[in-house]
mmCIF file with all atom_site columns, C-alpha atoms in Angstrom:
data_model
loop_
_atom_site.group_PDB
_atom_site.id
_atom_site.type_symbol
_atom_site.label_atom_id
_atom_site.label_alt_id
_atom_site.label_comp_id
_atom_site.label_asym_id
_atom_site.label_entity_id
_atom_site.label_seq_id
_atom_site.pdbx_PDB_ins_code
_atom_site.Cartn_x
_atom_site.Cartn_y
_atom_site.Cartn_z
_atom_site.occupancy
_atom_site.B_iso_or_equiv
_atom_site.pdbx_formal_charge
_atom_site.auth_seq_id
_atom_site.auth_comp_id
_atom_site.auth_asym_id
_atom_site.auth_atom_id
_atom_site.pdbx_PDB_model_num
ATOM 1  C CA . MET A 1 1  ? -0.140  -0.169  -0.158 1.00 0.00 ? 1  MET A CA 1
ATOM 2  C CA . GLY A 1 2  ? 0.985   3.343   -0.357 1.00 0.00 ? 2  GLY A CA 1
ATOM 3  C CA . LEU A 1 3  ? 1.694   6.698   0.803  1.00 0.00 ? 3  LEU A CA 1
ATOM 4  C CA . GLU A 1 4  ? -1.619  7.998   -1.471 1.00 0.00 ? 4  GLU A CA 1
ATOM 5  C CA . GLU A 1 5  ? -3.746  4.885   -0.379 1.00 0.00 ? 5  GLU A CA 1
ATOM 6  C CA . VAL A 1 6  ? -2.722  5.302   3.276  1.00 0.00 ? 6  VAL A CA 1
ATOM 7  C CA . LYS A 1 7  ? -4.052  8.760   3.308  1.00 0.00 ? 7  LYS A CA 1
ATOM 8  C CA . MET A 1 8  ? -6.921  7.966   1.740  1.00 0.00 ? 8  MET A CA 1
ATOM 9  C CA . ASP A 1 9  ? -7.590  4.985   4.573  1.00 0.00 ? 9  ASP A CA 1
ATOM 10 C CA . ASP A 1 10 ? -7.196  7.622   7.100  1.00 0.00 ? 10 ASP A CA 1
ATOM 11 C CA . ASN A 1 11 ? -10.611 8.975   6.388  1.00 0.00 ? 11 ASN A CA 1
ATOM 12 C CA . LYS A 1 12 ? -12.512 5.363   5.772  1.00 0.00 ? 12 LYS A CA 1
ATOM 13 C CA . ILE A 1 13 ? -14.167 4.086   8.470  1.00 0.00 ? 13 ILE A CA 1
ATOM 14 C CA . ILE A 1 14 ? -16.273 0.307   8.926  1.00 0.00 ? 14 ILE A CA 1
ATOM 15 C CA . ILE A 1 15 ? -19.044 0.886   11.321 1.00 0.00 ? 15 ILE A CA 1
ATOM 16 C CA . THR A 1 16 ? -20.647 -2.551  12.756 1.00 0.00 ? 16 THR A CA 1
ATOM 17 C CA . VAL A 1 17 ? -24.593 -2.860  13.932 1.00 0.00 ? 17 VAL A CA 1
ATOM 18 C CA . SER A 1 18 ? -25.443 -6.282  15.699 1.00 0.00 ? 18 SER A CA 1
ATOM 19 C CA . GLY A 1 19 ? -28.236 -6.582  17.819 1.00 0.00 ? 19 GLY A CA 1
ATOM 20 C CA . THR A 1 20 ? -31.986 -7.948  17.994 1.00 0.00 ? 20 THR A CA 1
ATOM 21 C CA . ASP A 1 21 ? -34.034 -6.408  15.277 1.00 0.00 ? 21 ASP A CA 1
ATOM 22 C CA . LYS A 1 22 ? -36.536 -3.309  15.776 1.00 0.00 ? 22 LYS A CA 1
ATOM 23 C CA . VAL A 1 23 ? -37.773 -0.734  13.449 1.00 0.00 ? 23 VAL A CA 1
ATOM 24 C CA . GLY A 1 24 ? -34.944 2.641   13.241 1.00 0.00 ? 24 GLY A CA 1
ATOM 25 C CA . ILE A 1 25 ? -31.681 0.828   13.681 1.00 0.00 ? 25 ILE A CA 1
ATOM 26 C CA . VAL A 1 26 ? -30.848 1.834   10.120 1.00 0.00 ? 26 VAL A CA 1
ATOM 27 C CA . ALA A 1 27 ? -32.539 4.930   10.298 1.00 0.00 ? 27 ALA A CA 1
ATOM 28 C CA . ASN A 1 28 ? -30.973 6.468   13.578 1.00 0.00 ? 28 ASN A CA 1
ATOM 29 C CA . ILE A 1 29 ? -27.558 5.231   12.754 1.00 0.00 ? 29 ILE A CA 1
ATOM 30 C CA . ALA A 1 30 ? -28.003 7.324   9.345  1.00 0.00 ? 30 ALA A CA 1
ATOM 31 C CA . THR A 1 31 ? -29.091 10.141  10.727 1.00 0.00 ? 31 THR A CA 1
ATOM 32 C CA . ILE A 1 32 ? -26.307 10.379  13.024 1.00 0.00 ? 32 ILE A CA 1
ATOM 33 C CA . LEU A 1 33 ? -23.754 10.043  9.647  1.00 0.00 ? 33 LEU A CA 1
ATOM 34 C CA . ALA A 1 34 ? -26.032 12.713  8.287  1.00 0.00 ? 34 ALA A CA 1
ATOM 35 C CA . LYS A 1 35 ? -25.199 14.837  10.977 1.00 0.00 ? 35 LYS A CA 1
ATOM 36 C CA . TYR A 1 36 ? -21.750 15.276  11.327 1.00 0.00 ? 36 TYR A CA 1
ATOM 37 C CA . LYS A 1 37 ? -21.754 14.757  7.149  1.00 0.00 ? 37 LYS A CA 1
ATOM 38 C CA . VAL A 1 38 ? -20.793 11.083  6.979  1.00 0.00 ? 38 VAL A CA 1
ATOM 39 C CA . ASN A 1 39 ? -21.095 10.271  3.566  1.00 0.00 ? 39 ASN A CA 1
ATOM 40 C CA . ILE A 1 40 ? -22.038 6.524   3.682  1.00 0.00 ? 40 ILE A CA 1
ATOM 41 C CA . GLU A 1 41 ? -20.333 4.862   0.317  1.00 0.00 ? 41 GLU A CA 1
ATOM 42 C CA . ASP A 1 42 ? -21.235 1.193   0.917  1.00 0.00 ? 42 ASP A CA 1
ATOM 43 C CA . ILE A 1 43 ? -23.610 -1.134  3.373  1.00 0.00 ? 43 ILE A CA 1
ATOM 44 C CA . LYS A 1 44 ? -24.983 -4.699  3.871  1.00 0.00 ? 44 LYS A CA 1
ATOM 45 C CA . GLN A 1 45 ? -27.256 -5.679  6.173  1.00 0.00 ? 45 GLN A CA 1
ATOM 46 C CA . THR A 1 46 ? -29.271 -9.324  6.643  1.00 0.00 ? 46 THR A CA 1
ATOM 47 C CA . LEU A 1 47 ? -30.970 -10.807 9.237  1.00 0.00 ? 47 LEU A CA 1
ATOM 48 C CA . MET A 1 48 ? -30.348 -14.475 11.030 1.00 0.00 ? 48 MET A CA 1
ATOM 49 C CA . GLN A 1 49 ? -32.678 -15.480 13.297 1.00 0.00 ? 49 GLN A CA 1
ATOM 50 C CA . GLY A 1 50 ? -33.852 -12.429 14.090 1.00 0.00 ? 50 GLY A CA 1
ATOM 51 C CA . HIS A 1 51 ? -30.608 -11.312 15.302 1.00 0.00 ? 51 HIS A CA 1
ATOM 52 C CA . PHE A 1 52 ? -29.507 -8.314  12.799 1.00 0.00 ? 52 PHE A CA 1
ATOM 53 C CA . VAL A 1 53 ? -26.619 -7.210  11.852 1.00 0.00 ? 53 VAL A CA 1
ATOM 54 C CA . MET A 1 54 ? -24.816 -4.345  9.052  1.00 0.00 ? 54 MET A CA 1
ATOM 55 C CA . PHE A 1 55 ? -21.980 -3.370  8.275  1.00 0.00 ? 55 PHE A CA 1
ATOM 56 C CA . MET A 1 56 ? -20.856 0.034   6.668  1.00 0.00 ? 56 MET A CA 1
ATOM 57 C CA . LEU A 1 57 ? -18.135 1.651   5.033  1.00 0.00 ? 57 LEU A CA 1
ATOM 58 C CA . CYS A 1 58 ? -18.334 5.792   5.613  1.00 0.00 ? 58 CYS A CA 1
ATOM 59 C CA . ASP A 1 59 ? -15.854 8.219   4.443  1.00 0.00 ? 59 ASP A CA 1
ATOM 60 C CA . ILE A 1 60 ? -15.459 10.944  6.967  1.00 0.00 ? 60 ILE A CA 1
ATOM 61 C CA . GLU A 1 61 ? -13.292 12.819  5.088  1.00 0.00 ? 61 GLU A CA 1
ATOM 62 C CA . HIS A 1 62 ? -15.966 16.145  5.553  1.00 0.00 ? 62 HIS A CA 1
ATOM 63 C CA . SER A 1 63 ? -17.183 15.047  9.049  1.00 0.00 ? 63 SER A CA 1
ATOM 64 C CA . GLU A 1 64 ? -17.986 17.925  11.424 1.00 0.00 ? 64 GLU A CA 1
ATOM 65 C CA . LEU A 1 65 ? -16.447 15.666  14.553 1.00 0.00 ? 65 LEU A CA 1
ATOM 66 C CA . ASN A 1 66 ? -13.243 13.517  14.797 1.00 0.00 ? 66 ASN A CA 1
ATOM 67 C CA . PHE A 1 67 ? -12.804 9.789   14.990 1.00 0.00 ? 67 PHE A CA 1
ATOM 68 C CA . LYS A 1 68 ? -12.784 9.369   18.586 1.00 0.00 ? 68 LYS A CA 1
ATOM 69 C CA . ASP A 1 69 ? -16.422 11.417  19.043 1.00 0.00 ? 69 ASP A CA 1
ATOM 70 C CA . LEU A 1 70 ? -18.042 10.150  16.310 1.00 0.00 ? 70 LEU A CA 1
ATOM 71 C CA . LYS A 1 71 ? -17.363 6.857   17.612 1.00 0.00 ? 71 LYS A CA 1
ATOM 72 C CA . ASN A 1 72 ? -18.957 7.992   20.456 1.00 0.00 ? 72 ASN A CA 1
ATOM 73 C CA . ALA A 1 73 ? -22.014 9.409   19.108 1.00 0.00 ? 73 ALA A CA 1
ATOM 74 C CA . LEU A 1 74 ? -22.610 5.915   17.280 1.00 0.00 ? 74 LEU A CA 1
ATOM 75 C CA . VAL A 1 75 ? -21.893 3.438   20.512 1.00 0.00 ? 75 VAL A CA 1
ATOM 76 C CA . GLU A 1 76 ? -24.392 6.123   22.723 1.00 0.00 ? 76 GLU A CA 1
ATOM 77 C CA . GLU A 1 77 ? -27.429 5.693   19.943 1.00 0.00 ? 77 GLU A CA 1
ATOM 78 C CA . GLY A 1 78 ? -26.141 2.364   19.739 1.00 0.00 ? 78 GLY A CA 1
ATOM 79 C CA . ASN A 1 79 ? -26.957 1.918   23.561 1.00 0.00 ? 79 ASN A CA 1
ATOM 80 C CA . LYS A 1 80 ? -29.681 3.972   23.708 1.00 0.00 ? 80 LYS A CA 1
ATOM 81 C CA . MET A 1 81 ? -31.264 1.021   20.395 1.00 0.00 ? 81 MET A CA 1
ATOM 82 C CA . GLU A 1 82 ? -29.942 -1.759  22.859 1.00 0.00 ? 82 GLU A CA 1
ATOM 83 C CA . VAL A 1 83 ? -27.744 -2.086  20.032 1.00 0.00 ? 83 VAL A CA 1
ATOM 84 C CA . GLU A 1 84 ? -23.897 -3.241  19.646 1.00 0.00 ? 84 GLU A CA 1
ATOM 85 C CA . VAL A 1 85 ? -22.155 -0.483  17.378 1.00 0.00 ? 85 VAL A CA 1
ATOM 86 C CA . TRP A 1 86 ? -18.061 -0.954  16.758 1.00 0.00 ? 86 TRP A CA 1
ATOM 87 C CA . VAL A 1 87 ? -16.628 2.052   14.625 1.00 0.00 ? 87 VAL A CA 1
ATOM 88 C CA . GLN A 1 88 ? -13.045 0.875   12.857 1.00 0.00 ? 88 GLN A CA 1
ATOM 89 C CA . LYS A 1 89 ? -10.303 3.222   10.897 1.00 0.00 ? 89 LYS A CA 1
ATOM 90 C CA . LYS A 1 90 ? -11.294 0.805   7.718  1.00 0.00 ? 90 LYS A CA 1
ATOM 91 C CA . GLY A 1 91 ? -7.292  0.220   7.498  1.00 0.00 ? 91 GLY A CA 1
ATOM 92 C CA . ILE A 1 92 ? -6.972  -0.952  11.119 1.00 0.00 ? 92 ILE A CA 1
ATOM 93 C CA . PHE A 1 93 ? -9.696  -3.615  10.639 1.00 0.00 ? 93 PHE A CA 1
ATOM 94 C CA . GLU A 1 94 ? -8.434  -4.656  7.078  1.00 0.00 ? 94 GLU A CA 1
ATOM 95 C CA . LYS A 1 95 ? -5.265  -5.339  9.013  1.00 0.00 ? 95 LYS A CA 1
ATOM 96 C CA . MET A 1 96 ? -7.579  -7.492  12.227 1.00 0.00 ? 96 MET A CA 1
ATOM 97 C CA . HIS A 1 97 ? -8.905  -9.454  8.954  1.00 0.00 ? 97 HIS A CA 1
ATOM 98 C CA . THR A 1 98 ? -6.022  -10.179 6.871  1.00 0.00 ? 98 THR A CA 1
ATOM 99 C CA . VAL A 1 99 ? -4.733  -14.351 7.433  1.00 0.00 ? 99 VAL A CA 1
#
């Protein structure tokens, strides 16, 4: 990975949401992202025996919050909805999932 690719990856985050399915999970997370000007680039979600799982790839280049504060806002929203929310930098996420 070249220096330019690393800089581009600095603006990419992976958000994972997991929990019992209920109305509003996608909408509430997307609302937080829109509020702070975070662009959703890709989203995948599935329902497995009543268990909701969602992955989002987002760009935080124009975010009004730094990574840590955005992560805290998303985790706090997850707590309100009683779902787990994990937020990671894309580069770290990829390193953790490379065998």
